[in-house]
Amino acid sequence: MAGRNAHGMGNIRKKAKVDKKTGKKYEWWEARYTAGRDPGTGKQRQRTLTGKTQKEVAQKLAAVLASIDSGTYIAPSKQTVGQWMDTWAETYLGGVKPHTVVSYKAQIANHIKPAIGAVRLEALDTPTIQQFYNQLAKTGQRIPKRGKSGEIIKRDGRTVYENVPLSPKTIKNIHGVLHKALQQAIAAGLIRYNPADACTLPRVERAELHPLDELDTKAFLAAIRGHEFEAMYTVTLFTGMREGEALGLTWGCVDFSGGTILIKQQLQREKKVGGQYQLVPLKNDKPRTITPAPFVMDILRQLRKTQTAWQLRAGELWDNPAGLVFTNEIGGHLVSWTVTKKFKRVVASIGRPDARFHDLRHSYAVAAIRSGDDIKTVQGNLGHATAAFTLDVYGHVTDQMKQASAARMESYIKDVLNL
């Protein structure tokens, strides 16, 4: 039953084994082939393929020998997807921001490993990954069930759980982590191709924006007059800075003589218990310089004087080594959670409880576009990677401007024609 292949690099034979306990006979086909030599010992590397039929094994052997001839052969590995994900997370994320590393590891631990971690890396295919994504969209994440008042529901002392579908955006993020890890596996010579390439992801619907309109803005500015975070809220509203960028702004980045602000970092809290706040690079690692309205620079000048007075009063208690612009009265950095919580109280008081802190950024962008700023300028001020992205986010504003322009032209035509 044994025979050598045409190149003399492998052979196929029928194998059999009898179970000593049951007496049942098992039969299968096996192919052995040589895959180069061990660089350490110089001995030939013998590999084995198995299958239920001679034809199946012959096809597998032919494919392996062809890959050896073409130089694309990758030796079989018993490593699982879970093992590789752990290796990738610990070894290949040296240049990634700490905040992002924590996020990647959470996606791996919470979603990827529980679902496909036991699959052999070399056996992972597109349908398996697609089924994984589809399941995330159906049952998603198992979380504690909560009552109407927010308390965790328990029965007989045990927490009750429910399955919550994940959003398309979250599934896209999980796909991004898995795809990156599999690309690295290709580079490491562990797999030939990326099975995640051909997967279909659920469509991510862009959330509807709810910026503050002119009346909202007037009410908001009136509501924060005298507020402890008035300066930060106002500067954010009229510059479009992200919350972390505002929290991480330092006086060294404020050029009063030139009337510009350099945005090069953000203040973030480490995603772990007891995590500390730290200054980290921007989201896209690209610093930008903006030229805000003189009104904004006047607010910062006044804040500089106020902070100097705080420092004199605090004496040795003053602690602002980084030179942060927005601090408390002893120089400490502001806490994101507190800034957001108090913002929500303000917007609720003006009838906009739906507004988020990030909507200040959207409010700036919409106001800038409606005021006549070109998209390229708005893109640069917001720090978007491309003008196309800015248009994608705020395109509805330009549509409204077109409609308003058409209405004005209609009025003009009627006036000219005496209609």
Tab-separated table of N, CA and C in Angstrom, residues 220 224 227-229 233 336-348 357:
chain	number	residue	atom	x	y	z
A	220	PHE	N	-25.916	78.051	27.306
A	220	PHE	CA	-24.802	77.328	27.929
A	220	PHE	C	-23.796	78.305	28.527
A	224	ILE	N	-22.747	78.745	32.615
A	224	ILE	CA	-21.421	78.440	33.179
A	224	ILE	C	-20.720	79.690	33.694
A	227	HIS	N	-18.772	79.480	36.865
A	227	HIS	CA	-18.573	78.057	37.159
A	227	HIS	C	-17.076	77.773	37.312
A	228	GLU	N	-16.725	76.794	38.138
A	228	GLU	CA	-15.299	76.476	38.342
A	228	GLU	C	-14.614	76.024	37.059
A	229	PHE	N	-15.381	75.472	36.101
A	229	PHE	CA	-14.796	75.023	34.841
A	229	PHE	C	-15.197	75.923	33.672
A	233	TYR	N	-14.584	74.949	29.691
A	233	TYR	CA	-15.747	74.704	28.835
A	233	TYR	C	-15.789	75.693	27.675
A	336	SER	N	-11.177	63.896	34.549
A	336	SER	CA	-12.115	63.771	33.433
A	336	SER	C	-13.536	63.477	33.891
A	337	TRP	N	-13.669	62.529	34.815
A	337	TRP	CA	-15.003	62.130	35.265
A	337	TRP	C	-15.738	63.294	35.911
A	338	THR	N	-15.033	64.098	36.690
A	338	THR	CA	-15.642	65.245	37.359
A	338	THR	C	-16.036	66.319	36.350
A	339	VAL	N	-15.147	66.581	35.387
A	339	VAL	CA	-15.424	67.579	34.350
A	339	VAL	C	-16.679	67.192	33.570
A	340	THR	N	-16.803	65.915	33.232
A	340	THR	CA	-17.952	65.433	32.466
A	340	THR	C	-19.232	65.465	33.293
A	341	LYS	N	-19.149	65.028	34.544
A	341	LYS	CA	-20.332	64.985	35.409
A	341	LYS	C	-20.913	66.383	35.596
A	342	LYS	N	-20.062	67.366	35.837
A	342	LYS	CA	-20.548	68.727	36.055
A	342	LYS	C	-21.029	69.365	34.761
A	343	PHE	N	-20.448	68.945	33.648
A	343	PHE	CA	-20.933	69.410	32.341
A	343	PHE	C	-22.361	68.927	32.123
A	344	LYS	N	-22.624	67.661	32.450
A	344	LYS	CA	-23.957	67.102	32.262
A	344	LYS	C	-24.991	67.854	33.098
A	345	ARG	N	-24.611	68.290	34.279
A	345	ARG	CA	-25.529	69.069	35.116
A	345	ARG	C	-25.880	70.387	34.447
A	346	VAL	N	-24.875	71.002	33.832
A	346	VAL	CA	-25.098	72.302	33.180
A	346	VAL	C	-26.047	72.151	31.996
A	347	VAL	N	-25.760	71.182	31.106
A	347	VAL	CA	-26.597	71.049	29.904
A	347	VAL	C	-28.012	70.596	30.256
A	348	ALA	N	-28.138	69.844	31.345
A	348	ALA	CA	-29.481	69.443	31.782
A	348	ALA	C	-30.267	70.674	32.222
A	357	PHE	N	-20.074	65.944	26.438
A	357	PHE	CA	-18.951	66.890	26.415
A	357	PHE	C	-18.365	66.972	25.010
